XYZ file of C-alpha atoms in Angstrom:
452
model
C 114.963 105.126 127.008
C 113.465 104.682 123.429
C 113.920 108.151 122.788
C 117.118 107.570 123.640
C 117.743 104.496 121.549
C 116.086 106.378 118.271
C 118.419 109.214 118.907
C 121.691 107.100 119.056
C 120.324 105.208 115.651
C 120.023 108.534 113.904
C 123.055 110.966 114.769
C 124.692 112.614 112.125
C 127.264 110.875 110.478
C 130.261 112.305 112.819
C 132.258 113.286 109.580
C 130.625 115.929 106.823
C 133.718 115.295 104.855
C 132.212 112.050 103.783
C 129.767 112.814 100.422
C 126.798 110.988 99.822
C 128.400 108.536 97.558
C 131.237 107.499 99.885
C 128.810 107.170 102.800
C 126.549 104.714 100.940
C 129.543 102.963 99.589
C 130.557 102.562 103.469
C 127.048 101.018 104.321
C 126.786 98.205 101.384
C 128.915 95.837 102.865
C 127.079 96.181 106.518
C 123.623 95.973 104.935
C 124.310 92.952 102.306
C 125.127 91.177 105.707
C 121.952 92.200 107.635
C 120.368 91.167 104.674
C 122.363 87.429 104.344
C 121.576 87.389 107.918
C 117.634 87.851 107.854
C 117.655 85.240 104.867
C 120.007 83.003 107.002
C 117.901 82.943 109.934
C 114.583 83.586 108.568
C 114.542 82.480 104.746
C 111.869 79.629 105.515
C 110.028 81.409 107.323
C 105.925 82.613 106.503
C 105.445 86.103 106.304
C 101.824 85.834 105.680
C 98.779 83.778 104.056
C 97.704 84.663 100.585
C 93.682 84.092 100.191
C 91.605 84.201 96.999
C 90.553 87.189 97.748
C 93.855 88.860 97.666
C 94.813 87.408 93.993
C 91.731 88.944 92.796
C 92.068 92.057 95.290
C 95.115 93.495 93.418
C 97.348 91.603 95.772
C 96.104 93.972 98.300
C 97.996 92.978 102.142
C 99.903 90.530 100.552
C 103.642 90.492 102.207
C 106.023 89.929 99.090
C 108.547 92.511 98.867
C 111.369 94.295 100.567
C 111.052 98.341 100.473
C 113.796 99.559 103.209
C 113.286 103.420 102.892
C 110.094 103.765 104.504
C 107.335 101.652 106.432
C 103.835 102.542 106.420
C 101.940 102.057 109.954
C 97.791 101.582 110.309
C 97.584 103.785 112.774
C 100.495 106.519 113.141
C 101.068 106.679 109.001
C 104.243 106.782 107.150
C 107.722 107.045 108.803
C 110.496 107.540 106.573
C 114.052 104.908 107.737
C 111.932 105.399 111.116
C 111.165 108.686 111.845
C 107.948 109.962 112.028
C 106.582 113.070 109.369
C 106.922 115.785 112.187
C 110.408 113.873 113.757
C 111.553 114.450 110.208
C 110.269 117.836 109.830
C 112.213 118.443 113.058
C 114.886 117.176 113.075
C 116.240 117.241 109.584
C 118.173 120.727 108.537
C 116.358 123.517 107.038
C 117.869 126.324 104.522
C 118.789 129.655 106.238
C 115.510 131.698 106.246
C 113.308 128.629 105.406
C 111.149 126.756 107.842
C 110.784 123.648 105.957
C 113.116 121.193 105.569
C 114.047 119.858 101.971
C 114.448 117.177 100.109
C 117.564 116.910 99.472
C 118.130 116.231 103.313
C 115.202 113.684 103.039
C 117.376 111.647 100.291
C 120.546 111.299 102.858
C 118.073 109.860 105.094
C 116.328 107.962 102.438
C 119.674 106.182 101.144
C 121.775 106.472 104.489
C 118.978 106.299 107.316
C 121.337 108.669 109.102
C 119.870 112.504 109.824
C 122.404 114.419 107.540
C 123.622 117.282 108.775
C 123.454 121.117 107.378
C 126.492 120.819 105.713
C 125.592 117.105 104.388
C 122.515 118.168 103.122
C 124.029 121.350 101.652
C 126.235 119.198 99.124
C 123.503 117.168 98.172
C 122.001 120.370 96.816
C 124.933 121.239 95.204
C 125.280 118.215 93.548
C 121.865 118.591 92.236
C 122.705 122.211 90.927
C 125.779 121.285 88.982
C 124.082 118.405 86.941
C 121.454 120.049 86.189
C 121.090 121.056 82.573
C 119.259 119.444 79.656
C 120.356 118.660 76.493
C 119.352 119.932 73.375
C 117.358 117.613 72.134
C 115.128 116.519 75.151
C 114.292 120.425 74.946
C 113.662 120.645 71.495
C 111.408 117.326 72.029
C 109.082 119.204 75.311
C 108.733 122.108 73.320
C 107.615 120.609 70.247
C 104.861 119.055 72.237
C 101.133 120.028 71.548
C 100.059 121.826 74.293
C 97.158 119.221 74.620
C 99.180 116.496 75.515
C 98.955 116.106 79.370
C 101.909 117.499 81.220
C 102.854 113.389 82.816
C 102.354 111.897 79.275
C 105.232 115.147 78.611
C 106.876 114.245 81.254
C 107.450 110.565 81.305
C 108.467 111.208 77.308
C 110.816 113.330 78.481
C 112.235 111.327 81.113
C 112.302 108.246 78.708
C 114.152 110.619 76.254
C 117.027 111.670 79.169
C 117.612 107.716 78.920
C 119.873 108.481 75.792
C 122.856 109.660 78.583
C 121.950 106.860 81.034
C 125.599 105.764 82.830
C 124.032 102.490 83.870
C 123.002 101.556 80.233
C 126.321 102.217 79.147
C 128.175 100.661 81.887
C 125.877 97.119 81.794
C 127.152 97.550 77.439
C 130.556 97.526 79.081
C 130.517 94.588 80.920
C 130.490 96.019 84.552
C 130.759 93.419 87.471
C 127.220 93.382 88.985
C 128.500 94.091 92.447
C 129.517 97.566 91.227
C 125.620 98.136 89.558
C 125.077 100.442 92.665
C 127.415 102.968 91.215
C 126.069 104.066 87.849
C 122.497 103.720 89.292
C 123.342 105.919 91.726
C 124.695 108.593 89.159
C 122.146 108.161 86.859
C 119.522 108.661 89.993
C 121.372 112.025 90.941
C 121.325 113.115 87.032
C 117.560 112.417 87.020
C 116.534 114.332 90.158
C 118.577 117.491 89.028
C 116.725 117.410 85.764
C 113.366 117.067 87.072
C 112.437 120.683 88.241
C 114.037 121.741 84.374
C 111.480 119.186 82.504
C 108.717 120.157 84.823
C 109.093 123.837 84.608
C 109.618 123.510 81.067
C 106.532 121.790 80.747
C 104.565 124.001 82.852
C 105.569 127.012 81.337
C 104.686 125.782 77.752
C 101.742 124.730 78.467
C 100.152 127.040 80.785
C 102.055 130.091 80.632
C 104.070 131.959 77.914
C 107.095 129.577 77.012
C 109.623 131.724 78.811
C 111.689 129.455 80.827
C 114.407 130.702 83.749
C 117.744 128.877 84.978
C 118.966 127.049 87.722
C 120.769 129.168 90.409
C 123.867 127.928 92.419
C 123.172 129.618 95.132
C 119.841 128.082 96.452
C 118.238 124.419 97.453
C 115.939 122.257 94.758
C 112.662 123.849 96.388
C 113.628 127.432 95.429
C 115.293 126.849 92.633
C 111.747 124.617 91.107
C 109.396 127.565 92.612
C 111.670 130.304 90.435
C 111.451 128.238 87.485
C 107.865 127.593 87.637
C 107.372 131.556 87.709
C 106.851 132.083 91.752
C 110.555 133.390 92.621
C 108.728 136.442 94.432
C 106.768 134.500 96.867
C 109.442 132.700 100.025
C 106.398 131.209 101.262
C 105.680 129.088 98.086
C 109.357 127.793 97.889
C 108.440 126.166 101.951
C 105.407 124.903 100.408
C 107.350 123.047 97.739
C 109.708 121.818 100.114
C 106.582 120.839 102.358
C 105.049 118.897 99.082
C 108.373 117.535 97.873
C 109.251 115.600 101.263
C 105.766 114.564 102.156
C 105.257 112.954 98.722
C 108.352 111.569 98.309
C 108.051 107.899 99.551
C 105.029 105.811 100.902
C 106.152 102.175 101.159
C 106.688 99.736 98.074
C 103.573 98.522 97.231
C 101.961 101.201 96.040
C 101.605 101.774 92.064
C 104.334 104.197 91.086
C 107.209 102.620 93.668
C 105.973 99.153 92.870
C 106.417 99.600 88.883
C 109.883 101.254 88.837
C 111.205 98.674 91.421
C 109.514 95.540 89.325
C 110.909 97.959 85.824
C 114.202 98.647 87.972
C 114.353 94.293 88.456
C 114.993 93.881 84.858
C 117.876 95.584 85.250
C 116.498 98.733 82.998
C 118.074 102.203 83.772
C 116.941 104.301 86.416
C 115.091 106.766 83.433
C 113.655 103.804 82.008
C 112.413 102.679 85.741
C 111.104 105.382 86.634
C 109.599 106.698 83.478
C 107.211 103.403 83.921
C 106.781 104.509 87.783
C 105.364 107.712 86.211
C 102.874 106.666 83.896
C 101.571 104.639 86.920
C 101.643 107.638 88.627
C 99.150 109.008 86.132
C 96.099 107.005 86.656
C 93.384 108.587 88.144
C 93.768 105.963 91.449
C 96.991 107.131 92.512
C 98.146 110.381 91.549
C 95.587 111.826 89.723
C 93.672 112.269 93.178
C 94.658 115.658 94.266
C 93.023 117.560 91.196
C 89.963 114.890 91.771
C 89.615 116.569 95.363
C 89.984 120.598 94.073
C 87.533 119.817 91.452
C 84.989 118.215 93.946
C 85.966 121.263 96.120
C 84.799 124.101 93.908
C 81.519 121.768 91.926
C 80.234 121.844 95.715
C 80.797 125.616 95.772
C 79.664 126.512 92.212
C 76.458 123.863 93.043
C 75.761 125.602 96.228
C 76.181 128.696 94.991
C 78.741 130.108 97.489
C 82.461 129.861 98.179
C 81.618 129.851 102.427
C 78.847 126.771 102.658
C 77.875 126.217 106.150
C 78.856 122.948 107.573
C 74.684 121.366 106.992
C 75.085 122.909 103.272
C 78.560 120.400 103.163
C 76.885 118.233 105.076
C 74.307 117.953 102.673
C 76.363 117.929 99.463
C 78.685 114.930 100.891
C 75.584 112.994 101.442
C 74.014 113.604 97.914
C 77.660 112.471 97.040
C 77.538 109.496 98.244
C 74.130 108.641 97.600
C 74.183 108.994 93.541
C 77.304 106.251 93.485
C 80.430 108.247 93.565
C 82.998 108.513 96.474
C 83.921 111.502 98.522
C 87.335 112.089 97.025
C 90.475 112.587 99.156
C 88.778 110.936 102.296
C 90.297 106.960 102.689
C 93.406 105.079 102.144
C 93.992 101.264 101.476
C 96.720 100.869 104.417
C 95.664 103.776 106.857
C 93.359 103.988 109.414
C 93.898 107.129 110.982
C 94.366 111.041 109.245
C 97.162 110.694 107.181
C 99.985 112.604 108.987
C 100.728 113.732 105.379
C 97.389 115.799 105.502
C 98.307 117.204 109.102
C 101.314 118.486 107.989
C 99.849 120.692 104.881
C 97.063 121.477 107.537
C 99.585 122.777 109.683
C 101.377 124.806 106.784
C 97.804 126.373 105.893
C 97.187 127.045 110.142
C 99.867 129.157 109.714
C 100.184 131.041 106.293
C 96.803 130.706 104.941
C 94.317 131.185 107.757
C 91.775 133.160 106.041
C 91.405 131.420 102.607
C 88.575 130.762 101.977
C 89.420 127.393 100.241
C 91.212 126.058 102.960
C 87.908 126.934 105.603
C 86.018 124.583 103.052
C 88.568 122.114 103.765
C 88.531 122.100 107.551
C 84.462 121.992 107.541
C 85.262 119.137 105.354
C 87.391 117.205 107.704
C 85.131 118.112 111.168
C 82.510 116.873 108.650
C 83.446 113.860 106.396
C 84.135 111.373 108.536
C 81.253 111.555 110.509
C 79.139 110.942 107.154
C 81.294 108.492 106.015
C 80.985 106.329 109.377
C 76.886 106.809 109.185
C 77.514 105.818 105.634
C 79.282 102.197 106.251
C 80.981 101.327 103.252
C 84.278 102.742 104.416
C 87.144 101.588 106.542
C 88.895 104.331 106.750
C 87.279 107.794 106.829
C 89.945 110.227 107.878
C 91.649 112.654 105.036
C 94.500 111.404 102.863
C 97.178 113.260 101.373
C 95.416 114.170 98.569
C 92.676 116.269 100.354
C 94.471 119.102 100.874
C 97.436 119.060 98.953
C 95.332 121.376 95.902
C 93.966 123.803 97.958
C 97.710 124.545 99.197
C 98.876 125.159 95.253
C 95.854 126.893 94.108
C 96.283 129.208 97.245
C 99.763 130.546 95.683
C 98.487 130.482 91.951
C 98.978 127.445 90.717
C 95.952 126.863 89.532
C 96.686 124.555 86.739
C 95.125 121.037 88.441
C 96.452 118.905 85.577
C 100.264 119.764 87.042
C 99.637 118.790 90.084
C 100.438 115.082 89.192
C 103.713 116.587 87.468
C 104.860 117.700 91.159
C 103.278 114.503 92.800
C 106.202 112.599 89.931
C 109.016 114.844 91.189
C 108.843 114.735 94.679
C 108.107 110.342 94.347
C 111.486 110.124 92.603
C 113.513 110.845 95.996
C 111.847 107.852 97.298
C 111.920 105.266 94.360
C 115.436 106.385 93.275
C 116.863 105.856 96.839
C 115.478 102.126 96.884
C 116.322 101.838 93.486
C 120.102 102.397 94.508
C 119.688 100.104 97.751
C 118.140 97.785 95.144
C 121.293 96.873 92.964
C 123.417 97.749 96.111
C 122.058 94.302 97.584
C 121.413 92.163 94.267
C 117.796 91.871 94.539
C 116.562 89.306 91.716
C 114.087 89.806 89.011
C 110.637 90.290 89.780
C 108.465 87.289 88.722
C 105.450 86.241 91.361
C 103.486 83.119 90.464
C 99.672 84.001 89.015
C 97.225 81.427 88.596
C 93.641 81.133 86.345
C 90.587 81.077 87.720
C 90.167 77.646 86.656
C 93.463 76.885 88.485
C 91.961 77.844 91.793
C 88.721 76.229 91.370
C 90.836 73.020 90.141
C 92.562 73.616 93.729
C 89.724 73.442 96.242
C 87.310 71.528 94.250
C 89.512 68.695 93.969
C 89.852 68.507 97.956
C-alpha cells in the first residue's frame, strides 16, 4: 500500500505540454498554503534543543532551516523530493542509448517533486542548449587567467562575472512586486546551469590541456554535451558517468556548506550568480568538496609507499592503521549525518561493477571498503565508518582520463547547482525572510548558567 501511495505522489504530470516554468508557476499557490498551514498549526512549536555544544559544534544537528528538495536520512542516505538514489535512478527517464538518467530530469523533480516524463525532461535539455553561450567578456576574463590559479577560484570569478546579465538584478532595479521574485530567479537559474559545462570546459581545457575549446550541440542532453567539451566525445561510457556524477552530487540537504551559503547569500535577496558564486567558494574548502582529490591522493601515496598498484588486503590493512596512528584521518570513510554507506558511493560502485571491473584502482577501492570499517570500528574515534561519496567518486574520473584531481571540485560545483538553484527558486517562490540566527559570546553563556 505504501508503494502504492509513493507511486500516486509521483506520476508524471498528465500533460507534457506544460514547460517547466508553467508547472512551477501552477504549484506556488498550493505550496505557499502548505507552508501558511504548517506555520498556522505548528509555528510555536519546538523543533529541537540547542546545547552549548552545538553553538561551538558549527551548529552541527541544530533544526533551523527549511530545505524542501531533498531530506537526508541516518540510515538509508539521501532521497531527493522522496525518492530514494536507485528509485530515482529508476524511475526517472534516461536518453536513448544511455543508461543513466540525467540531470536535467533530476531538476523537474527537484523544483516540481513530480517524476518528469521523457518528453518533460527532453525540453529541459533543450532549454539548457539554447541559452547556452557566453559572452565575450566572461571568455576573454577565463582565458586571461594564469594557469596557476585553481580551476574553483576560475570558476566562481567567472560565475560572479556572468552576474553582469543577471534578470533578477535588473528586475529588483525595476521595482518588481516581490511575489513575482520567483520568475527572474528562475531565469537567471536556467541561464546559469546552461553556462556551467562552457565555464568549466573552458577552464579545464586552459589549464590542463591545449586551449582548444568545442561547442554546444542541439542535438544531445547536458551530460554529453559537458563530456564533448571537456575532450571525451569518443567515449559513451564517460558521458553515463557524468550523468551518474551530476545527479548524485547534485543536492544533499540544506545544511551543508555550499547549499547553506547560497541559500543564507540567496536571503539577501542577491542574484542567483551572486548566490551561488558564494556557495562555490564554500564548495572549495578542503572539508567539503575538496574531499574527492583528498581520497585519490591517499589512494595512490598507499600504492607508491607500498610499492605496488595490487596491495593485499594486510598490506591496506596495515597502511590504514599507520594512518590513523600518526594523527591523520582515513579520507573518504565518515559523514556528519550518515550512519550507513552512503548510497551515493553504492551507486558509483555499481557503475564501476559494471564498466570497470578490472581496474586496478577501483580493486584498491573495494579492499578498501571490506577493509576500512573494520579498522575504523577497532579504532573508536569514529561514528560512522562506512564510505562517503567522496571515496570513490576519483577513481571513477581518473579511470576515463581525467586525471586532473584539482577539477574534480569544478564538477562537484556543477552538478550542486541543480540542487541549490531549485531551492533557490522555491526560496523566493514562498518569501522566505533574511537569514539572521542569534549568536552569543562565550561570556554570554557563562553569564547564563552561572547566574542560575
Amino acid at each position: 500500500a505504501n508503494k502504492l501511495a509513493a507511486l500516486a505522489r509521483f506520476k508524471s504530470t498528465s500533460s507534457s505540454a506544460t514547460s517547466l516554468k508553467q508547472r512551477v508557476e501552477q504549484l506556488i499557490p498550493e505550496k505557499t498554503a502548505e507552508v501558511k498551514d504548517v506555520k498556522q498549526k505548528y509555528g510555536d512549536r519546538v523543533l529541537g534543543e540547542t546545547t552549548v555544544n552545538m553553538a561551538y559544534g558549527g551548529m552541527r544537528g541544530i533544526k533551523g532551516m527549511i530545505w524542501d528538495t531533498s531530506l537526508l536520512d541516518a540510515d538509508e542516505g539521501i532521497r531527493f523530493r522522496g525518492l530514494s538514489i536507485p528509485e530515482v535512478q529508476q524511475q526517472l527517464p534516461k536518453p536513448k542509448g544511455a543508461t543513466e538518467t540525467t540531470p536535467e530530469a533530476l531538476f523537474w523533480l527537484l523544483l516540481t517533486g513530480e517524476i518528469p516524463t521523457a518528453a518533460q525532461a527532453q525540453s529541459i535539455t533543450d532549454e539548457l542548449n539554447s541559452r547556452a553561450s557566453l559572452p565575450q567578456f566572461v571568455i576573454d576574463l577565463i582565458d586571461r587567467c594564469p594557469s596557476t590559479l585553481h580551476p574553483m577560484s576560475q570558476l566562481s570569478l567567472a560565475v560572479n562575472a556572468l552576474q553582469h546579465d543577471s534578470q533578477f538584478a535588473k528586475a529588483y532595479h525595476a521595482g518588481i512586486n516581490r511575489k513575482d521574485y520567483w520568475d527572474p530567479v528562475f531565469e537567471d537559474s536556467l541561464d546559469l546551469l546552461a553556462k556551467l559545462p562552457l565555464v568549466a570546459s573552458r577552464i579545464y581545457r586552459n589549464v590542463f590541456k591545449d586551449g582548444k575549446h568545442g561547442s554546444i550541440d542541439a542535438s544531445v542532453d547536458y551530460s554529453q554535451n559537458f563530456a564533448n567539451l571537456l575532450g571525451f566525445a569518443e567515449n559513451a561510457e564517460f558521458a553515463d558517468l557524468m550523468r551518474l556524477y551530476l545527479v548524485i552530487h547534485s543536492d544533499h540537504e540544506g545544511g551543508n556548506v555550499s547549499a547553506h551559503t547560497t541559500h543564507l547569500v540567496g536571503s539577501a535577496l542577491s542574484d542567483p550568480y551572486l548566490s551561488f558564486a558564494a556557495g562555490l567558494n564554500g564548495l572549495a574548502g578542503p572539508l567539503h568538496g575538496l574531499a574527492n582529490q583528498e581520497v585519490l591522493r591517499w589512494i595512490i601515496k598507499m600504492q607508491e609507499e607500498i610499492g605496488t598498484d595490487t596491495p593485499t588486503e594486510d598490506q591496506i590493512r596495515d597502511y590504514c592503521w599507520a594512518t590513523l596512528n600518526s594523527g591523520r584521518v582515513v579520507p573518504g570513510y565518515g559523514h556528519a549525518v550518515l550512519r550507513k554507506t552512503d548510497p551515493r558511493y553504492m551507486a558509483q560502485r555499481e557503475f564501476a561493477q559494471k564498466n570497470l571491473p578490472q581496474d586496478n584502482l577501483f580493486k584498491t577501492v573495494s579492499a578498501l571498503y571490506k577493509i576500512v570499517p573494520g579498522v575504523l570500528t577497532e579504532h573508536g574515534k569514529t561514528k560512522n565508518p562506512w564510505p562517503n561519496v567522496d571515496a570513490h567518486s576519483g577513481v571513477l574520473l581518473r579511470h576515463y582520463g581525467l586525471v586532473e584531481q584539482d577539477f574534480y571540485t569544478v564538477l562537484f560545483g556543477v552538478s550542486r547547482a541543480f540542487g541549490v538553484l531549485s531551492q533557490l527558486i522555491w526560496d523566493r517562490a514562498l518569501g522566505f525572510s533574511i537569514e539572521r540566527p542569534k549568536s552569543l559570546t562565550t561570556e554570554s553563556i557563562r553569564a547564563m548558567f552561572e547566574k542560575k
